[in-house]
């Protein structure tokens, strides 16, 4: 018998988020998540260290997507053009059919201080991944760190606008808009 | 008998850091810290939630110092001038006699991944405090968030330079130097 389960990771994530929303994050056990997903606890722990990590499963993919897009930007691209390309590349992860799910994850995270802290930490790692990718392109510090911080703010602002109830625009569009506003703001800091 | 102990907080912090350096963070117990400081566990827990928080005791004071200095900057000060004033105000906390102690704290934190994560989180809260203080001055977003991120980078870079083994310059000087470099870098991001 094969231990491979099709889409196990995604099934676990979706089952966990639905359970968290229905019964509250604190109340839900790993056993409940695996039962809902029709999978074993063994499979769960092959994919995640604990129930908290299920909510942040996408962040590692995101860090890789950002780093790869920055590396793949044309040699002539400025640091901010490379960041803009990375925000655009994120649309493969944050497509329109993912938005409703992302809203649910946000609702669970917003409700718990330890989950909000975990998110802050993951965002710090995302910025570090961007800064490293920029340095690998030959961008010196502090420009690499600074561009990564601006990219992180554009990501955070763009994400908040993307999951906002009334929004219908794509992630790339709102994130690039946020980046433009930040670039404009750099000229007004005195 | 009075329960008030002179300098209890500072004595506990110093005893903890010396013990962490001598025996390793994981090995040291709260009982050991309080014995070294000549205080009770009861006193320890009036000041700190656990042994980890001892290492970050200064960060709340720092957030307040930053926020108050930003609030006290002249009405005519630009966002970056207010940030610069906050970095200068930090010299009351990071005086020359505090540098050797700060180096010890850094050595303990650098050695443990969960302490480094805690530090990232505290720095995120420091940036949030700066952004809030700027908004209270009427600085709109995204300028307030952006200036706070730049201030956070200046703080982190300045702190690393200040605790560097060979450094003899004051915290305010190295932090303002880092801020100037960041401002210069904003013009080269493309």
Short mmCIF file of C-alpha atoms in Angstrom, two decimals:
data_model
loop_
_atom_site.label_atom_id
_atom_site.label_comp_id
_atom_site.label_asym_id
_atom_site.label_seq_id
_atom_site.Cartn_x
_atom_site.Cartn_y
_atom_site.Cartn_z
CA UNK A 1 0.00 0.00 0.00
CA UNK A 2 1.37 3.36 -0.97
CA UNK A 3 1.72 5.98 1.74
CA UNK A 4 1.33 8.71 -0.85
CA UNK A 5 -1.93 10.61 -0.58
CA UNK A 6 -3.00 12.88 -3.45
CA UNK A 7 -3.09 16.56 -2.39
CA UNK A 8 -2.66 15.55 1.25
CA UNK A 9 -1.07 18.85 2.17
CA UNK A 10 -3.79 20.97 0.61
CA UNK A 11 -6.57 18.77 2.04
CA UNK A 12 -5.09 19.14 5.53
CA UNK A 13 -4.80 22.91 5.20
CA UNK A 14 -8.38 23.30 4.01
CA UNK A 15 -9.78 20.94 6.66
CA UNK A 16 -7.84 22.76 9.40
CA UNK A 17 -8.98 26.24 8.36
CA UNK A 18 -12.64 25.18 8.12
CA UNK A 19 -12.42 23.55 11.57
CA UNK A 20 -10.68 26.59 13.10
CA UNK A 21 -13.40 28.88 11.77
CA UNK A 22 -16.25 26.65 12.92
CA UNK A 23 -15.02 25.72 16.39
CA UNK A 24 -12.25 28.20 17.27
CA UNK A 25 -8.52 27.64 16.83
CA UNK A 26 -7.87 26.62 20.45
CA UNK A 27 -10.54 23.91 20.48
CA UNK A 28 -9.47 22.04 17.34
CA UNK A 29 -7.16 19.02 17.63
CA UNK A 30 -4.91 17.46 15.00
CA UNK A 31 -7.07 14.33 15.21
CA UNK A 32 -10.11 16.37 14.23
CA UNK A 33 -8.29 17.92 11.28
CA UNK A 34 -7.07 14.58 9.94
CA UNK A 35 -10.49 12.99 10.35
CA UNK A 36 -12.10 15.81 8.40
CA UNK A 37 -9.45 15.50 5.68
CA UNK A 38 -9.78 11.70 5.59
CA UNK A 39 -6.07 11.28 6.38
CA UNK A 40 -3.98 9.91 9.23
CA UNK A 41 -2.14 11.81 11.97
CA UNK A 42 1.02 10.24 10.59
CA UNK A 43 0.41 11.99 7.27
CA UNK A 44 -0.32 15.25 9.09
CA UNK A 45 3.00 15.18 10.92
CA UNK A 46 4.87 14.36 7.72
CA UNK A 47 3.72 17.75 6.46
CA UNK A 48 3.44 19.96 9.56
CA UNK A 49 5.12 20.27 12.96
CA UNK A 50 1.84 21.26 14.65
CA UNK A 51 -1.61 22.70 13.95
CA UNK A 52 -0.27 26.25 13.98
CA UNK A 53 2.09 25.61 11.06
CA UNK A 54 -0.84 24.59 8.84
CA UNK A 55 -1.86 28.25 8.72
CA UNK A 56 1.58 29.36 7.53
CA UNK A 57 2.20 26.56 5.04
CA UNK A 58 2.05 29.00 2.13
CA UNK A 59 4.69 31.37 3.49
CA UNK A 60 7.67 29.18 2.62
CA UNK A 61 6.41 28.84 -0.95
CA UNK A 62 5.97 32.60 -0.99
CA UNK A 63 9.55 33.24 0.16
CA UNK A 64 10.81 30.94 -2.61
CA UNK A 65 8.57 32.59 -5.22
CA UNK A 66 9.88 36.02 -4.23
CA UNK A 67 13.53 34.92 -4.22
CA UNK A 68 13.25 33.15 -7.59
CA UNK A 69 11.49 36.08 -9.26
CA UNK A 70 14.11 38.52 -7.97
CA UNK A 71 16.88 36.22 -9.25
CA UNK A 72 15.13 35.90 -12.65
CA UNK A 73 14.62 39.65 -13.20
CA UNK A 74 16.67 41.08 -16.10
CA UNK A 75 20.21 42.13 -15.19
CA UNK A 76 19.23 45.71 -16.03
CA UNK A 77 16.34 45.76 -13.52
CA UNK A 78 16.66 48.19 -10.60
CA UNK A 79 16.09 46.84 -7.06
CA UNK A 80 12.51 48.13 -7.08
CA UNK A 81 11.85 46.67 -10.54
CA UNK A 82 13.03 43.30 -9.23
CA UNK A 83 10.68 43.68 -6.22
CA UNK A 84 7.83 44.61 -8.56
CA UNK A 85 8.52 41.45 -10.63
CA UNK A 86 8.40 39.42 -7.40
CA UNK A 87 5.01 40.89 -6.45
CA UNK A 88 3.73 40.01 -9.91
CA UNK A 89 5.08 36.44 -9.64
CA UNK A 90 3.09 36.01 -6.43
CA UNK A 91 -0.09 35.98 -8.48
CA UNK A 92 0.51 32.31 -9.26
CA UNK A 93 0.03 31.68 -5.51
CA UNK A 94 -2.61 34.33 -4.88
CA UNK A 95 -4.94 33.69 -7.79
CA UNK A 96 -8.62 34.74 -7.74
CA UNK A 97 -9.79 31.28 -6.61
CA UNK A 98 -7.46 31.51 -3.62
CA UNK A 99 -8.84 34.79 -2.31
CA UNK A 100 -11.84 33.43 -0.41
CA UNK A 101 -9.57 30.90 1.28
CA UNK A 102 -6.98 33.57 2.12
CA UNK A 103 -9.77 35.62 3.76
CA UNK A 104 -10.59 32.64 6.00
CA UNK A 105 -6.93 32.18 7.01
CA UNK A 106 -6.73 35.90 7.81
CA UNK A 107 -9.85 35.69 9.97
CA UNK A 108 -8.32 32.85 12.02
CA UNK A 109 -4.92 34.57 12.38
CA UNK A 110 -6.38 38.00 13.25
CA UNK A 111 -8.22 36.46 16.18
CA UNK A 112 -5.20 35.03 18.10
CA UNK A 113 -2.22 37.02 19.37
CA UNK A 114 0.23 34.10 19.09
CA UNK A 115 -0.82 33.55 15.47
CA UNK A 116 -0.38 37.25 14.72
CA UNK A 117 3.12 37.03 16.21
CA UNK A 118 3.88 33.99 14.09
CA UNK A 119 2.76 35.96 11.04
CA UNK A 120 5.04 38.89 11.94
CA UNK A 121 7.93 36.44 12.13
CA UNK A 122 7.11 34.85 8.79
CA UNK A 123 6.92 38.29 7.19
CA UNK A 124 10.35 39.11 8.66
CA UNK A 125 11.67 35.95 6.99
CA UNK A 126 10.05 36.97 3.71
CA UNK A 127 11.87 40.32 3.85
CA UNK A 128 15.13 38.54 4.68
CA UNK A 129 14.65 36.25 1.66
CA UNK A 130 14.08 39.30 -0.57
CA UNK A 131 17.15 41.09 0.79
CA UNK A 132 19.31 37.98 0.26
CA UNK A 133 18.05 37.60 -3.32
CA UNK A 134 18.85 41.26 -4.02
CA UNK A 135 22.36 40.90 -2.55
CA UNK A 136 22.89 37.86 -4.80
CA UNK A 137 22.15 40.20 -7.75
CA UNK A 138 24.92 42.50 -6.55
CA UNK A 139 22.72 45.10 -4.83
CA UNK A 140 24.82 46.43 -1.93
CA UNK A 141 23.57 47.18 1.58
CA UNK A 142 21.80 49.20 2.82
CA UNK A 143 19.96 49.39 -0.56
CA UNK A 144 19.19 45.65 -0.50
CA UNK A 145 17.72 45.76 3.03
CA UNK A 146 15.84 48.95 2.29
CA UNK A 147 14.31 47.64 -0.97
CA UNK A 148 13.32 44.44 0.87
CA UNK A 149 11.58 46.46 3.63
CA UNK A 150 9.71 48.46 1.01
CA UNK A 151 8.82 45.20 -0.77
CA UNK A 152 7.60 43.77 2.54
CA UNK A 153 5.39 46.81 3.16
CA UNK A 154 4.04 46.61 -0.40
CA UNK A 155 3.29 42.93 0.16
CA UNK A 156 1.54 43.51 3.51
CA UNK A 157 -0.48 46.48 2.24
CA UNK A 158 -1.29 44.72 -1.03
CA UNK A 159 -2.38 41.58 0.79
CA UNK A 160 -4.68 43.54 3.13
CA UNK A 161 -6.30 45.28 0.13
CA UNK A 162 -6.57 42.02 -1.79
CA UNK A 163 -8.46 40.19 0.98
CA UNK A 164 -10.64 43.23 1.82
CA UNK A 165 -14.33 42.23 1.51
CA UNK A 166 -15.19 44.45 -1.45
CA UNK A 167 -12.01 43.89 -3.47
CA UNK A 168 -12.25 42.27 -6.89
CA UNK A 169 -8.81 43.26 -8.25
CA UNK A 170 -5.92 40.82 -8.59
CA UNK A 171 -3.12 40.56 -6.05
CA UNK A 172 -0.39 41.72 -8.43
CA UNK A 173 -2.30 44.86 -9.33
CA UNK A 174 -3.03 45.96 -5.74
CA UNK A 175 0.50 45.06 -4.55
CA UNK A 176 2.17 47.02 -7.38
CA UNK A 177 -0.15 49.94 -6.60
CA UNK A 178 0.99 49.79 -2.95
CA UNK A 179 4.62 49.69 -4.14
CA UNK A 180 4.09 52.81 -6.29
CA UNK A 181 2.59 54.66 -3.34
CA UNK A 182 5.60 53.71 -1.20
CA UNK A 183 8.06 54.87 -3.85
CA UNK A 184 6.14 58.16 -4.04
CA UNK A 185 6.26 58.43 -0.23
CA UNK A 186 10.07 58.05 -0.17
CA UNK A 187 10.30 61.48 -1.79
CA UNK A 188 8.31 63.08 1.06
CA UNK A 189 10.10 61.86 4.14
CA UNK A 190 12.32 64.92 4.47
CA UNK B 1 9.29 44.12 56.22
CA UNK B 2 9.15 45.92 52.94
CA UNK B 3 8.86 43.83 49.78
CA UNK B 4 10.58 46.55 47.83
CA UNK B 5 14.08 45.63 46.71
CA UNK B 6 16.40 48.38 45.43
CA UNK B 7 17.30 47.89 41.73
CA UNK B 8 15.72 44.43 41.79
CA UNK B 9 14.97 44.50 38.09
CA UNK B 10 18.47 45.50 37.06
CA UNK B 11 20.09 43.04 39.49
CA UNK B 12 17.99 40.20 38.04
CA UNK B 13 18.87 41.16 34.46
CA UNK B 14 22.59 41.30 35.19
CA UNK B 15 22.59 38.05 37.18
CA UNK B 16 20.65 36.29 34.41
CA UNK B 17 22.95 37.45 31.60
CA UNK B 18 26.11 36.47 33.52
CA UNK B 19 24.63 33.03 34.25
CA UNK B 20 23.49 32.52 30.64
CA UNK B 21 27.00 33.34 29.39
CA UNK B 22 28.74 31.12 31.92
CA UNK B 23 26.52 28.04 31.75
CA UNK B 24 24.45 28.35 28.57
CA UNK B 25 20.93 29.77 28.32
CA UNK B 26 19.16 26.38 28.34
CA UNK B 27 20.86 25.20 31.52
CA UNK B 28 20.09 28.20 33.71
CA UNK B 29 17.02 28.14 35.98
CA UNK B 30 15.10 31.05 37.50
CA UNK B 31 16.18 29.77 40.95
CA UNK B 32 19.81 30.13 39.92
CA UNK B 33 19.26 33.67 38.67
CA UNK B 34 17.49 34.79 41.84
CA UNK B 35 20.13 33.19 44.07
CA UNK B 36 22.89 34.99 42.18
CA UNK B 37 20.99 38.28 42.45
CA UNK B 38 20.23 37.69 46.15
CA UNK B 39 16.50 37.97 45.53
CA UNK B 40 13.46 35.66 45.70
CA UNK B 41 11.66 33.88 42.87
CA UNK B 42 8.60 35.85 43.92
CA UNK B 43 10.45 39.08 43.14
CA UNK B 44 11.62 37.63 39.82
CA UNK B 45 8.09 36.84 38.72
CA UNK B 46 6.87 40.28 39.75
CA UNK B 47 9.20 41.65 37.07
CA UNK B 48 9.36 38.96 34.37
CA UNK B 49 7.07 36.28 32.94
CA UNK B 50 9.98 33.87 32.39
CA UNK B 51 13.76 33.75 32.00
CA UNK B 52 13.54 34.63 28.31
CA UNK B 53 11.87 37.98 29.00
CA UNK B 54 14.82 39.07 31.14
CA UNK B 55 16.82 39.44 27.93
CA UNK B 56 14.24 41.72 26.34
CA UNK B 57 13.44 43.83 29.38
CA UNK B 58 14.97 46.89 27.74
CA UNK B 59 12.88 46.71 24.59
CA UNK B 60 9.69 48.08 26.14
CA UNK B 61 11.60 51.04 27.55
CA UNK B 62 13.11 51.50 24.10
CA UNK B 63 9.69 51.55 22.40
CA UNK B 64 8.52 54.18 24.89
CA UNK B 65 11.69 56.26 24.43
CA UNK B 66 11.22 56.21 20.65
CA UNK B 67 7.52 57.07 20.83
CA UNK B 68 8.07 59.93 23.31
CA UNK B 69 10.94 61.43 21.32
CA UNK B 70 8.89 61.32 18.11
CA UNK B 71 5.98 63.00 19.90
CA UNK B 72 8.31 65.67 21.37
CA UNK B 73 9.98 66.58 18.06
CA UNK B 74 9.19 70.13 16.85
CA UNK B 75 5.99 70.44 14.83
CA UNK B 76 8.13 71.48 11.85
CA UNK B 77 10.24 68.29 11.95
CA UNK B 78 9.94 65.98 8.93
CA UNK B 79 9.24 62.26 9.57
CA UNK B 80 12.94 61.44 9.20
CA UNK B 81 13.97 64.31 11.49
CA UNK B 82 11.59 62.91 14.12
CA UNK B 83 13.15 59.44 13.66
CA UNK B 84 16.61 60.97 13.98
CA UNK B 85 15.57 62.66 17.24
CA UNK B 86 14.33 59.28 18.50
CA UNK B 87 17.66 57.61 17.71
CA UNK B 88 19.43 60.40 19.60
CA UNK B 89 17.09 60.01 22.59
CA UNK B 90 18.04 56.32 22.77
CA UNK B 91 21.48 57.35 23.98
CA UNK B 92 20.05 57.70 27.47
CA UNK B 93 19.42 53.93 27.39
CA UNK B 94 22.48 52.98 25.35
CA UNK B 95 25.14 54.97 27.14
CA UNK B 96 28.85 54.04 27.00
CA UNK B 97 28.68 52.12 30.30
CA UNK B 98 25.87 49.98 28.89
CA UNK B 99 27.82 48.84 25.81
CA UNK B 100 29.72 45.96 27.38
CA UNK B 101 26.50 44.66 28.89
CA UNK B 102 24.66 45.00 25.54
CA UNK B 103 27.44 42.95 23.91
CA UNK B 104 26.83 40.17 26.42
CA UNK B 105 23.08 40.19 25.79
CA UNK B 106 23.74 40.04 22.05
CA UNK B 107 26.07 37.06 22.49
CA UNK B 108 23.35 35.15 24.37
CA UNK B 109 20.60 36.03 21.88
CA UNK B 110 22.72 35.29 18.78
CA UNK B 111 23.30 31.76 20.00
CA UNK B 112 19.64 30.62 20.24
CA UNK B 113 17.14 30.55 17.37
CA UNK B 114 14.10 31.09 19.63
CA UNK B 115 15.77 34.14 21.19
CA UNK B 116 16.59 35.52 17.75
CA UNK B 117 12.92 35.07 16.82
CA UNK B 118 11.86 36.86 19.98
CA UNK B 119 14.18 39.70 19.03
CA UNK B 120 12.70 39.95 15.53
CA UNK B 121 9.28 40.23 17.11
CA UNK B 122 10.37 42.92 19.56
CA UNK B 123 11.90 44.89 16.69
CA UNK B 124 8.61 44.60 14.79
CA UNK B 125 6.87 46.09 17.83
CA UNK B 126 9.45 48.88 17.96
CA UNK B 127 8.70 49.77 14.32
CA UNK B 128 4.96 49.66 15.06
CA UNK B 129 5.46 52.05 18.00
CA UNK B 130 7.40 54.44 15.75
CA UNK B 131 4.74 54.30 13.03
CA UNK B 132 1.97 54.97 15.58
CA UNK B 133 3.88 57.94 17.02
CA UNK B 134 4.36 59.37 13.52
CA UNK B 135 0.65 58.94 12.70
CA UNK B 136 -0.18 60.76 15.95
CA UNK B 137 1.89 63.70 14.56
CA UNK B 138 -0.31 63.69 11.46
CA UNK B 139 2.07 61.82 9.15
CA UNK B 140 -0.19 59.88 6.76
CA UNK B 141 0.36 56.31 5.58
CA UNK B 142 2.28 54.92 3.81
CA UNK B 143 4.84 57.60 4.81
CA UNK B 144 4.47 56.78 8.52
CA UNK B 145 5.02 53.03 7.99
CA UNK B 146 7.87 53.67 5.58
CA UNK B 147 9.68 56.10 7.90
CA UNK B 148 9.24 53.60 10.76
CA UNK B 149 10.77 50.80 8.65
CA UNK B 150 13.71 53.04 7.79
CA UNK B 151 14.02 53.97 11.46
CA UNK B 152 13.95 50.27 12.37
CA UNK B 153 16.73 49.51 9.88
CA UNK B 154 18.78 52.46 11.18
CA UNK B 155 18.28 51.17 14.72
CA UNK B 156 19.27 47.58 13.85
CA UNK B 157 22.30 48.64 11.80
CA UNK B 158 23.33 51.24 14.36
CA UNK B 159 23.00 48.76 17.20
CA UNK B 160 25.15 46.16 15.37
CA UNK B 161 27.85 48.80 14.76
CA UNK B 162 27.64 50.07 18.33
CA UNK B 163 28.19 46.62 19.91
CA UNK B 164 30.88 45.65 17.36
CA UNK B 165 34.11 44.74 19.24
CA UNK B 166 36.25 47.62 17.98
CA UNK B 167 33.62 50.35 18.22
CA UNK B 168 34.17 53.29 20.56
CA UNK B 169 31.60 55.70 19.12
CA UNK B 170 28.29 56.50 20.81
CA UNK B 171 25.00 54.84 19.83
CA UNK B 172 23.37 58.06 18.61
CA UNK B 173 26.27 58.83 16.30
CA UNK B 174 26.40 55.39 14.63
CA UNK B 175 22.60 55.14 14.40
CA UNK B 176 22.28 58.59 12.77
CA UNK B 177 25.09 57.62 10.38
CA UNK B 178 23.12 54.47 9.45
CA UNK B 179 20.00 56.62 8.95
CA UNK B 180 21.90 58.97 6.59
CA UNK B 181 23.12 56.01 4.55
CA UNK B 182 19.56 54.71 4.27
CA UNK B 183 18.24 58.11 3.17
CA UNK B 184 21.01 58.23 0.56
CA UNK B 185 20.07 54.69 -0.57
CA UNK B 186 16.41 55.67 -1.13
CA UNK B 187 17.58 57.77 -4.08
CA UNK B 188 19.21 54.75 -5.76
CA UNK B 189 16.45 52.15 -5.70
CA UNK B 190 15.21 52.93 -9.21
#
